[in-house]
PDB file of C-alpha atoms and ligand atoms in Angstrom:
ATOM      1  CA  UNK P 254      -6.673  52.470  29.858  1.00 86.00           C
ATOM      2  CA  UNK P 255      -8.375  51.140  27.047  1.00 96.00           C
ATOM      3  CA  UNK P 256      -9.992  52.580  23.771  1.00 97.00           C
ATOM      4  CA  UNK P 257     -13.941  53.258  24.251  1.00 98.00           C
ATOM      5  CA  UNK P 258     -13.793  50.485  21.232  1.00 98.00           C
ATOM      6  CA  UNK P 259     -11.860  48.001  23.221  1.00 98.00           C
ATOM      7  CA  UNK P 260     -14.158  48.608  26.931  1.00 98.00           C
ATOM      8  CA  UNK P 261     -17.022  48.224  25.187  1.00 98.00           C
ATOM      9  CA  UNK P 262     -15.705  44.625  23.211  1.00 98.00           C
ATOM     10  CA  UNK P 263     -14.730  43.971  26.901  1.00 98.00           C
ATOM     11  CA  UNK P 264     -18.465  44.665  28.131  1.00 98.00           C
ATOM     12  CA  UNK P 265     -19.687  41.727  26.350  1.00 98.00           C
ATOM     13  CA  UNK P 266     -17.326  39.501  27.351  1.00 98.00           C
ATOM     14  CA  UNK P 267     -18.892  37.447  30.240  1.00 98.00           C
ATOM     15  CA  UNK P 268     -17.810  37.449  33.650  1.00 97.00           C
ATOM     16  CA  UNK P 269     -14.984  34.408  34.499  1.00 97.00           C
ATOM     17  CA  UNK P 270     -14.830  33.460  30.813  1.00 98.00           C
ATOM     18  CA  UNK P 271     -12.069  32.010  29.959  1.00 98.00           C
ATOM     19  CA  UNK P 272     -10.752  34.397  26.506  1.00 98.00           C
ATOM     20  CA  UNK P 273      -8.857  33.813  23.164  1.00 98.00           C
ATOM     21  CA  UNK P 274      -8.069  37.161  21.874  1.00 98.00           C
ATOM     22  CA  UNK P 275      -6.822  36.575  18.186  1.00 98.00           C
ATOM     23  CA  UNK P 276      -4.831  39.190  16.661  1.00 98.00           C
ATOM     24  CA  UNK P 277      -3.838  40.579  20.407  1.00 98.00           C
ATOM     25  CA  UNK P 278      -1.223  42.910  19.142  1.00 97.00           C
ATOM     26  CA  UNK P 279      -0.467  44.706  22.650  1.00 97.00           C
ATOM     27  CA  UNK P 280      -2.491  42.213  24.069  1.00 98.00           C
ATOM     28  CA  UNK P 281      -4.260  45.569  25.875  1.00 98.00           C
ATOM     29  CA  UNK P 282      -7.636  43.746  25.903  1.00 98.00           C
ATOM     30  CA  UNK P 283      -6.995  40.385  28.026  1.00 98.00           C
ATOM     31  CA  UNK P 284      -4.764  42.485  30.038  1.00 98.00           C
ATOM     32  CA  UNK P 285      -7.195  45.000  31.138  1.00 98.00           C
ATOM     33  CA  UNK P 286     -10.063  42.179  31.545  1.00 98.00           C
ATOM     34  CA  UNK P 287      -7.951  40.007  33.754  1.00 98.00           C
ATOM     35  CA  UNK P 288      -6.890  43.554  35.495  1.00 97.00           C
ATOM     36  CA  UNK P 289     -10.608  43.903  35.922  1.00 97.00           C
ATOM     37  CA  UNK P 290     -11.163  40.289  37.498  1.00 97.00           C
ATOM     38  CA  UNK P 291     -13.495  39.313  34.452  1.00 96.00           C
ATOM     39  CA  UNK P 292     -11.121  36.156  33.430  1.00 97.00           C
ATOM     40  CA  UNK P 293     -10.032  33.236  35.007  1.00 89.00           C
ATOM     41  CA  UNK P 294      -7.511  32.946  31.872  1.00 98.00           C
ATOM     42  CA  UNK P 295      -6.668  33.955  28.195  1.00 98.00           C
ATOM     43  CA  UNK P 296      -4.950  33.171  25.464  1.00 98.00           C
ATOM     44  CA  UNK P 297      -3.274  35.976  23.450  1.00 98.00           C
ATOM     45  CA  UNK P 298      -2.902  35.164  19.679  1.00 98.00           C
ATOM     46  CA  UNK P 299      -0.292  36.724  17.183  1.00 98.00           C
ATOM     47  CA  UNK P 300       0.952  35.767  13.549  1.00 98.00           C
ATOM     48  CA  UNK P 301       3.243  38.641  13.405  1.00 98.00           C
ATOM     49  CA  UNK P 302       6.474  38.471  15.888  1.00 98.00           C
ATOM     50  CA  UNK P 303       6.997  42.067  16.576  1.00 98.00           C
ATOM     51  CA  UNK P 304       3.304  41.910  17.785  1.00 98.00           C
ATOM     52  CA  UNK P 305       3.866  39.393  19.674  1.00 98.00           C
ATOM     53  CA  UNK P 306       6.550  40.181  21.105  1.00 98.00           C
ATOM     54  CA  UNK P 307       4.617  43.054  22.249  1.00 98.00           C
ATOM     55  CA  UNK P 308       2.128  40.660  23.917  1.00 98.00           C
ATOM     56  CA  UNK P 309       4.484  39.275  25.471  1.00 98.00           C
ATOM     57  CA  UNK P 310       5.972  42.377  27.237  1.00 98.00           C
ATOM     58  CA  UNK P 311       2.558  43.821  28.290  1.00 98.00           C
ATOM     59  CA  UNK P 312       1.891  40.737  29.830  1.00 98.00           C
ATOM     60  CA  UNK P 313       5.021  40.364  31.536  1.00 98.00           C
ATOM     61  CA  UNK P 314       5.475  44.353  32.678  1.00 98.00           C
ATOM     62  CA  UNK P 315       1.811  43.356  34.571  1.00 98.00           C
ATOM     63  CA  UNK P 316       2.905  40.290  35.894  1.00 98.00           C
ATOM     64  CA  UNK P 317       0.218  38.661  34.137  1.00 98.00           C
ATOM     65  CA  UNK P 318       2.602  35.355  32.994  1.00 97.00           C
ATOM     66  CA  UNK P 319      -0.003  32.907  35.015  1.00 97.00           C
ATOM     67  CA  UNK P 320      -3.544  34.198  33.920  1.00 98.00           C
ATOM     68  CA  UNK P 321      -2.432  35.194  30.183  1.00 98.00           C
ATOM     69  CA  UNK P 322      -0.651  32.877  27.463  1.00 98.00           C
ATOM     70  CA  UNK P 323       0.873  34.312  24.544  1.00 98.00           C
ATOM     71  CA  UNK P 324       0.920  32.318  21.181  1.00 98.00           C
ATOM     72  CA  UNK P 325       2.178  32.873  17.960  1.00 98.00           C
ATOM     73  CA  UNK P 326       0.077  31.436  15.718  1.00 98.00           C
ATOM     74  CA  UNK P 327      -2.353  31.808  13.055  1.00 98.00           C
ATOM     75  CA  UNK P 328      -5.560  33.023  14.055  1.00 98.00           C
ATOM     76  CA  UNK P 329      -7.424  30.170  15.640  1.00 98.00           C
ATOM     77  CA  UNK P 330      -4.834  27.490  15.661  1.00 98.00           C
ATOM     78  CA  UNK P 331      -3.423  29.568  19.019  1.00 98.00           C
ATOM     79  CA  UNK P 332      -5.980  27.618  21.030  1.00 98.00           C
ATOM     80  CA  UNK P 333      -5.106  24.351  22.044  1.00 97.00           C
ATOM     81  CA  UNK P 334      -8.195  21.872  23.811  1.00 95.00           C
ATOM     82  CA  UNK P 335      -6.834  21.942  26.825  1.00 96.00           C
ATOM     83  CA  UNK P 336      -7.356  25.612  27.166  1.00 98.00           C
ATOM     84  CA  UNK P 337     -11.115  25.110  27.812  1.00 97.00           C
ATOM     85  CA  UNK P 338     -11.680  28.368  25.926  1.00 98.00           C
ATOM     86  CA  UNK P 339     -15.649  29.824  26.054  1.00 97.00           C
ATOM     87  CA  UNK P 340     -15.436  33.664  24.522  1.00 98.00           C
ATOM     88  CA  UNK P 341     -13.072  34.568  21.521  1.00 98.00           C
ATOM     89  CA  UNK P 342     -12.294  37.899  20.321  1.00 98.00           C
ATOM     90  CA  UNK P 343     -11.281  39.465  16.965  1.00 99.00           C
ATOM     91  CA  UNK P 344     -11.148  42.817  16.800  1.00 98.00           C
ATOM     92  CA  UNK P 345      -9.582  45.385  14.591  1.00 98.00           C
ATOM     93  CA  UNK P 346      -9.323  44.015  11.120  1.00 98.00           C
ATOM     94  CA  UNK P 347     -11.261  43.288   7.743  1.00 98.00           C
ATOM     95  CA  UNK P 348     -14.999  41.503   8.689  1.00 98.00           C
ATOM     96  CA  UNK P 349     -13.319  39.201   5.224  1.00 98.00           C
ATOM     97  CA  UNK P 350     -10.346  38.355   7.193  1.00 98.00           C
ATOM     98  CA  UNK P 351     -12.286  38.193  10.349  1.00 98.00           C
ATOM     99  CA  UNK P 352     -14.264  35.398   8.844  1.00 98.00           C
ATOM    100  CA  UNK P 353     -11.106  33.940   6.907  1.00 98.00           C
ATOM    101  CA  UNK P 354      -9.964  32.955  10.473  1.00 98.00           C
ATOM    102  CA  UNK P 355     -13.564  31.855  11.803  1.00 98.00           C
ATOM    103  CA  UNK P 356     -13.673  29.664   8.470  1.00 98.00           C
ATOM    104  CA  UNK P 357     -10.121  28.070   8.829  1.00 98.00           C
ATOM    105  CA  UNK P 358     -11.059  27.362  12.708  1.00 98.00           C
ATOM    106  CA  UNK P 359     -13.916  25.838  12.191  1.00 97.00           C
ATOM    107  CA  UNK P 360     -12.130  23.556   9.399  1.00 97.00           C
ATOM    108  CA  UNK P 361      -9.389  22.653  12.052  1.00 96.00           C
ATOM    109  CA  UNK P 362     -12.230  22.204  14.607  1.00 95.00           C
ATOM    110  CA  UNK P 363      -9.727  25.149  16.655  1.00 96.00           C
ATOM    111  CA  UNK P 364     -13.459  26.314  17.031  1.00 96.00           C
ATOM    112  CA  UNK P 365     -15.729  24.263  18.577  1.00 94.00           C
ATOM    113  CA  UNK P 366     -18.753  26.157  18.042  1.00 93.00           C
ATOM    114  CA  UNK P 367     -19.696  26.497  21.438  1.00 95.00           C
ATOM    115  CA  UNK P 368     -17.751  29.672  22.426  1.00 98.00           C
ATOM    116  CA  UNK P 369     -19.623  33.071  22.482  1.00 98.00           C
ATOM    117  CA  UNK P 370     -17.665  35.117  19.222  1.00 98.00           C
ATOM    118  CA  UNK P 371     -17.387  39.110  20.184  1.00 98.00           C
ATOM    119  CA  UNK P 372     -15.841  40.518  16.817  1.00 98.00           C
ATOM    120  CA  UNK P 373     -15.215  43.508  15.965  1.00 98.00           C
ATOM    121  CA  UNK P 374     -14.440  44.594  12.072  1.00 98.00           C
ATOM    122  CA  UNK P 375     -13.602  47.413  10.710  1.00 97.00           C
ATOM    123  CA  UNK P 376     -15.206  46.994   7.306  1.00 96.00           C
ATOM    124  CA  UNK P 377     -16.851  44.052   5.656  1.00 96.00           C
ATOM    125  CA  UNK P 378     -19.569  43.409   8.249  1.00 98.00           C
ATOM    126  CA  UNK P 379     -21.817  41.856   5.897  1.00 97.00           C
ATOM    127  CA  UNK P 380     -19.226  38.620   4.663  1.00 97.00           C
ATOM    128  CA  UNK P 381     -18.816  38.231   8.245  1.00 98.00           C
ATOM    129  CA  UNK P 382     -22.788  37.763   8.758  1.00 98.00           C
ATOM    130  CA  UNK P 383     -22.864  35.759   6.101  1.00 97.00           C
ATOM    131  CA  UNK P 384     -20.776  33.698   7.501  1.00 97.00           C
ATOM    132  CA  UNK P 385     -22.313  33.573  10.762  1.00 97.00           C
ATOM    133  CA  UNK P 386     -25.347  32.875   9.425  1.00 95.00           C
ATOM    134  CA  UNK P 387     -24.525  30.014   6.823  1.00 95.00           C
ATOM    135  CA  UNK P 388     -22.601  28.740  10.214  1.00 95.00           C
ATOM    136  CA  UNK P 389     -25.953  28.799  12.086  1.00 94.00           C
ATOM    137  CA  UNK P 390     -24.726  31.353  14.662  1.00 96.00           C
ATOM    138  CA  UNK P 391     -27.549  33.452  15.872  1.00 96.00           C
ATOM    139  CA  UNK P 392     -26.296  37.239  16.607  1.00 97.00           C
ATOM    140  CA  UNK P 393     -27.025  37.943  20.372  1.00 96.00           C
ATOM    141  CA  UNK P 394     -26.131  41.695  20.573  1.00 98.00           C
ATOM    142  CA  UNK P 395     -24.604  44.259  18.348  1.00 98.00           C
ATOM    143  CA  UNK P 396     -23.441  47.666  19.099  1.00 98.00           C
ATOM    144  CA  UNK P 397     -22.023  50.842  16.732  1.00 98.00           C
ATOM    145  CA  UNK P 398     -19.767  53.311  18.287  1.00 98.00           C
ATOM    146  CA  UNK P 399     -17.906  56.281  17.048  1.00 98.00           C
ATOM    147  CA  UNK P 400     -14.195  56.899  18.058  1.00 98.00           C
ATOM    148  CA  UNK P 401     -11.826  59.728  16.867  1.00 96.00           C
ATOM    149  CA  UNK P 402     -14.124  60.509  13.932  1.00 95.00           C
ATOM    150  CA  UNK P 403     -14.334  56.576  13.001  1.00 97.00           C
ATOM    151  CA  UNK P 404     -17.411  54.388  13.324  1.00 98.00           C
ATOM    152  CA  UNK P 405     -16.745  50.922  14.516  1.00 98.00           C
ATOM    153  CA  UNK P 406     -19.415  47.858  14.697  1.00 98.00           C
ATOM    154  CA  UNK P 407     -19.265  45.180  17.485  1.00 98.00           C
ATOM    155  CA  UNK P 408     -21.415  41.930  16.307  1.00 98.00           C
ATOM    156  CA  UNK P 409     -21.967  39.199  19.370  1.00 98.00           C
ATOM    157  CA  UNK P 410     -22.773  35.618  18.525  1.00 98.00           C
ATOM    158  CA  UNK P 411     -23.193  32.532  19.597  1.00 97.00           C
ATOM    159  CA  UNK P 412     -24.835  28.937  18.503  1.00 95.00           C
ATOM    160  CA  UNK P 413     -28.279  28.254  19.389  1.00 88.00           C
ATOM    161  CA  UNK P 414     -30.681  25.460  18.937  1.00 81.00           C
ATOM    162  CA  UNK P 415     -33.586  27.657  17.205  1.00 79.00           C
ATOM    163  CA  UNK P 416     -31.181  29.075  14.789  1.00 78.00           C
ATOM    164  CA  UNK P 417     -31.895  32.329  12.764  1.00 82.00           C
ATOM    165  CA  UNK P 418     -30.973  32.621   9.091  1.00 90.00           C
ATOM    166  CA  UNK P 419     -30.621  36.519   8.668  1.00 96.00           C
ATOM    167  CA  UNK P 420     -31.470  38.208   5.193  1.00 95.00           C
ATOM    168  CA  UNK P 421     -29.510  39.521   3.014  1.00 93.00           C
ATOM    169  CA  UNK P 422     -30.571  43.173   4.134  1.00 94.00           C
ATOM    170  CA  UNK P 423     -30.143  41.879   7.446  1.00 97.00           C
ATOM    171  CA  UNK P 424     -26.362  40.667   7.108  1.00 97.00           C
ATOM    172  CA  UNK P 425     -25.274  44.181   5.745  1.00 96.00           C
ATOM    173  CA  UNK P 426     -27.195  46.076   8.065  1.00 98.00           C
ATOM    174  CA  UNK P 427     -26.886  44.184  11.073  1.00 98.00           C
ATOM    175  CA  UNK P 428     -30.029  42.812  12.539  1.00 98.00           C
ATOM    176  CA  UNK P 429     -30.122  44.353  15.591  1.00 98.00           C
ATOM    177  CA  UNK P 430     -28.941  47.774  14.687  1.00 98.00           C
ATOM    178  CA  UNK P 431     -31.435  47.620  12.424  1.00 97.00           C
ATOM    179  CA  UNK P 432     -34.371  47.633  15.276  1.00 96.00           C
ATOM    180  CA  UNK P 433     -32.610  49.846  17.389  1.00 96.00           C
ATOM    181  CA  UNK P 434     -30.980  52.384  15.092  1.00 95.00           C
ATOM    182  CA  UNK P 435     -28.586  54.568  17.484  1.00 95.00           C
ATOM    183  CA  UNK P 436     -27.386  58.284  15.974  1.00 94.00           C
ATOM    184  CA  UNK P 437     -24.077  56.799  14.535  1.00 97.00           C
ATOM    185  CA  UNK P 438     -25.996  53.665  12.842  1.00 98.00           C
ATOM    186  CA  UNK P 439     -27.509  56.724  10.441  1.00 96.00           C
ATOM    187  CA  UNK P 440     -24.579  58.467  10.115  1.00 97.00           C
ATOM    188  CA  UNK P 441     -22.479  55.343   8.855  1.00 98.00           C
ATOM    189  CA  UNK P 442     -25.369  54.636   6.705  1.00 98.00           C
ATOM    190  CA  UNK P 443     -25.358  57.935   5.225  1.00 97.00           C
ATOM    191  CA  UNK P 444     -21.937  58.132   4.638  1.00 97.00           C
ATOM    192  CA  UNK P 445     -22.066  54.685   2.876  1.00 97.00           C
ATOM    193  CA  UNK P 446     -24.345  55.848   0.812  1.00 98.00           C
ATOM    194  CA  UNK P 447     -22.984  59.228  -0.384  1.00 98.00           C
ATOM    195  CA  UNK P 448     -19.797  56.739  -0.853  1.00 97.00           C
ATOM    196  CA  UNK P 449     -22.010  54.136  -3.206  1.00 96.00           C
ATOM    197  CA  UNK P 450     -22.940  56.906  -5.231  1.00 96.00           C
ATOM    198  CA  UNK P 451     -19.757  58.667  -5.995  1.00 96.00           C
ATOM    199  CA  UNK P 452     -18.696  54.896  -6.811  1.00 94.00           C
ATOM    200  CA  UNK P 453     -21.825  54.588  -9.114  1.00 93.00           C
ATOM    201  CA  UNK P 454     -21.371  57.878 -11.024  1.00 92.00           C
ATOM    202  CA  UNK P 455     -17.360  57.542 -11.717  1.00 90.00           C
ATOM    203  CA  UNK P 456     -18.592  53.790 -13.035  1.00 88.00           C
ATOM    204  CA  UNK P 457     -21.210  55.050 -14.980  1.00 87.00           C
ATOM    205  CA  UNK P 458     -18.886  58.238 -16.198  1.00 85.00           C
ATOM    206  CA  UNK P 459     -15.951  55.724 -17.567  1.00 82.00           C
ATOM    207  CA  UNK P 460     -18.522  53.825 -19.624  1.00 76.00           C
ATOM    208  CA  UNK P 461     -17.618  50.993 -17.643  1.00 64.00           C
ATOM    209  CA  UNK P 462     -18.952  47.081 -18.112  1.00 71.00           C
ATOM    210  CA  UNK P 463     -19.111  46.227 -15.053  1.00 82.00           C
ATOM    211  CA  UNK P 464     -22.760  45.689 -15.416  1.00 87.00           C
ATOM    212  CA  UNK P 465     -23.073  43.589 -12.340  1.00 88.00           C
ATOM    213  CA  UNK P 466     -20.775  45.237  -9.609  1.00 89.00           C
ATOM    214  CA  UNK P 467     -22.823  48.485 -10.896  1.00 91.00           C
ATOM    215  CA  UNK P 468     -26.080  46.891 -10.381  1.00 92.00           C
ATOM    216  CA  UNK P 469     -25.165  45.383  -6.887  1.00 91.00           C
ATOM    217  CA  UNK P 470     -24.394  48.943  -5.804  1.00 94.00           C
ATOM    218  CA  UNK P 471     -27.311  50.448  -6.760  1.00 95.00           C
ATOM    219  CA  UNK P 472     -29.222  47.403  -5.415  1.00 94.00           C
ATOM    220  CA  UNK P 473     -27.497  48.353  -1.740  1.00 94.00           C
ATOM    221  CA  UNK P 474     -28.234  52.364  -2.784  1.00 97.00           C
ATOM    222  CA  UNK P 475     -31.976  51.502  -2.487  1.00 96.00           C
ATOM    223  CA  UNK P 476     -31.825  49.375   0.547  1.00 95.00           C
ATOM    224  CA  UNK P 477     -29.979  51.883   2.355  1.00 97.00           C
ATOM    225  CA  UNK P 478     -32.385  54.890   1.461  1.00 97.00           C
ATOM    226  CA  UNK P 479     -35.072  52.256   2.354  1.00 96.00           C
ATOM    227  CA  UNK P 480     -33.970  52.144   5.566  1.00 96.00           C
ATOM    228  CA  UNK P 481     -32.521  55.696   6.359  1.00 95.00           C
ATOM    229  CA  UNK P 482     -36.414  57.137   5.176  1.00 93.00           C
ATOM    230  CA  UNK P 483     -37.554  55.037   7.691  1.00 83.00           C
ATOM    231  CA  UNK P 484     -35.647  56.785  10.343  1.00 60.00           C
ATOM    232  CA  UNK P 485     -37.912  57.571  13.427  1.00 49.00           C
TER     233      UNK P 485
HETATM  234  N1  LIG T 547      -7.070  43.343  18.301  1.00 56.27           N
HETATM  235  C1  LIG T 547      -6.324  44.580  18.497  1.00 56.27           C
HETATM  236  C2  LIG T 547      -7.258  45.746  18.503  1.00 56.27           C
HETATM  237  O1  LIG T 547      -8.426  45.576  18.156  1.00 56.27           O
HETATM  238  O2  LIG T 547      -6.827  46.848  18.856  1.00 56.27           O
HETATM  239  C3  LIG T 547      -5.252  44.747  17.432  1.00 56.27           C
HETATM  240  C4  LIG T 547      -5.754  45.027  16.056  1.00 56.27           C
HETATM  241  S1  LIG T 547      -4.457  45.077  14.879  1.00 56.27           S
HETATM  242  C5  LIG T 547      -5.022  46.292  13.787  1.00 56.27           C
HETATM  243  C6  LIG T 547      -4.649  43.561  14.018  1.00 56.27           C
HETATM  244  C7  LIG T 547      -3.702  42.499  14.514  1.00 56.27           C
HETATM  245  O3  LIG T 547      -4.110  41.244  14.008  1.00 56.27           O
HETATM  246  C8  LIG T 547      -2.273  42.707  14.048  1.00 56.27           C
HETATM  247  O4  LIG T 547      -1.432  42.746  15.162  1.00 56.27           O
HETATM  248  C9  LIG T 547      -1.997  41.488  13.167  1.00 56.27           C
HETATM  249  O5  LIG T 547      -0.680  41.027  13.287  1.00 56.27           O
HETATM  250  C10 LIG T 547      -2.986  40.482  13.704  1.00 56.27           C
HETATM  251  N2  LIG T 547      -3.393  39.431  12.758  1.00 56.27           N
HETATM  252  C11 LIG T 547      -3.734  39.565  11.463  1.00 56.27           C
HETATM  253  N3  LIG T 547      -4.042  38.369  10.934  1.00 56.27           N
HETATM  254  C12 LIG T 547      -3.906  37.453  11.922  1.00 56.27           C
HETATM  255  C13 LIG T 547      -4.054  36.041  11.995  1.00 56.27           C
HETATM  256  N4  LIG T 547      -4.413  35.329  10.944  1.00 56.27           N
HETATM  257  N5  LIG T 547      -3.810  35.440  13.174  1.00 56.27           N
HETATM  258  C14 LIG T 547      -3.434  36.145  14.262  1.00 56.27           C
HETATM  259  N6  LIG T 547      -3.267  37.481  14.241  1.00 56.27           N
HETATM  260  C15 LIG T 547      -3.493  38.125  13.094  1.00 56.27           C
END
């Protein structure tokens, strides 16, 4: 049984894809898909052995040893060509070390730029759209979901001809959340913002010179009251 974070990931994963899932842990997600008939095969990615090892285990205890490979490697560098790979997952970390590993895959070509990205991070959505962006993905489908009190993001996206180059409100925001703002869209946003201005006042308070970071917040404080007054 899977987290209601996990299924949905495993929503937009397409039918018969064949799936890297980097940072696998339990490897719970390529289990459950190939469970569910959705992959013809997967690759399950691990840097850390115990991990791994745990990978390993799940995969074996479902007799899963022919659909599902288990690597340990660093992030992308678990694919090999030969694996024909067309959807890769990354869920459940940092959107900075999310895009650490997109970056360092796309400098060892691990990524080809033709597989659909479904990533999932926990904070830092905005580097992670950057990157996407300055990588001319275009961002297909998003989704925001809350689980056990914590508010996850799910960004889908892929390469495209007519690229999009997102804004800067855009990339922390999301640009499809952004139309569609769903209940836990405003109450992330919200709670970001009550956060941003406890950071501001304890800044401000210490006398601190950090004239810039300060000013960067406040620029963010703005754009998110910009968009939460807009709130239909
Ligand atoms: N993806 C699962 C999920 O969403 O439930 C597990 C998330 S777990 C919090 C993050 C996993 O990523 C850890 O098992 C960690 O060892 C792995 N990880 C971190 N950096 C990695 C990298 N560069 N390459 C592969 N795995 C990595």
């Amino acid at each position: 049984q899977l987290s209601k974070r996990l299924a949905r990931v495993g929503d937009f994963v397409p039918d018969k894809s064949r799936l890297a899932d980097i940072g696998s842990d339990h490897a719970y997600l390529p289990v459950a898909l190939v469970l569910q008939n959705k992959l013809d095969f997967a690759v399950a990615g691990e840097v850390v052995e115990g991990p791994y090892e745990a990978a390993r285990k799940q995969v074996r205890k479902n007799g899963l040893e022919e659909q599902i490979v288990v690597r340990l490697a660093d992030g992308l560098s678990a694919i090999e060509q030969s694996d024909a790979i067309n959807a890769v997952t990354i869920c459940g970390m940092g959107g900075t070390l999310i895009r650490d590993i997109l970056e360092a895959g796309w400098n060892n070509q691990r990524l080809q730029g033709n597989e659909r990205l479904i990533l999932q991070p926990n904070i830092g959505e905005k580097n992670l759209r950057n990157w996407l962006t300055d990588h001319g993905y275009t961002i297909i489908e998003e989704d925001i979901l809350e689980e056990n009190t914590k508010i996850y993001e799910i960004i889908v996206a892929l390469r495209q001809t007519n690229r999009v180059a997102y804004s800067e409100k855009e990339c922390l925001f999301g640009p499809i959340l952004l139309e569609r703002r769903p209940a836990a869209f405003n109450k992330k946003w919200q709670s970001e913002l009550e956060q941003r201005e406890r950071i501001v006042a304890q800044l401000t308070r210490a006398q601190n010179t950090q004239e810039e970071r300060i000013n960067q917040i406040e620029k963010e404080i703005a754009q998110i009251k910009e968009v939460l007054s807009n709130e239909s």
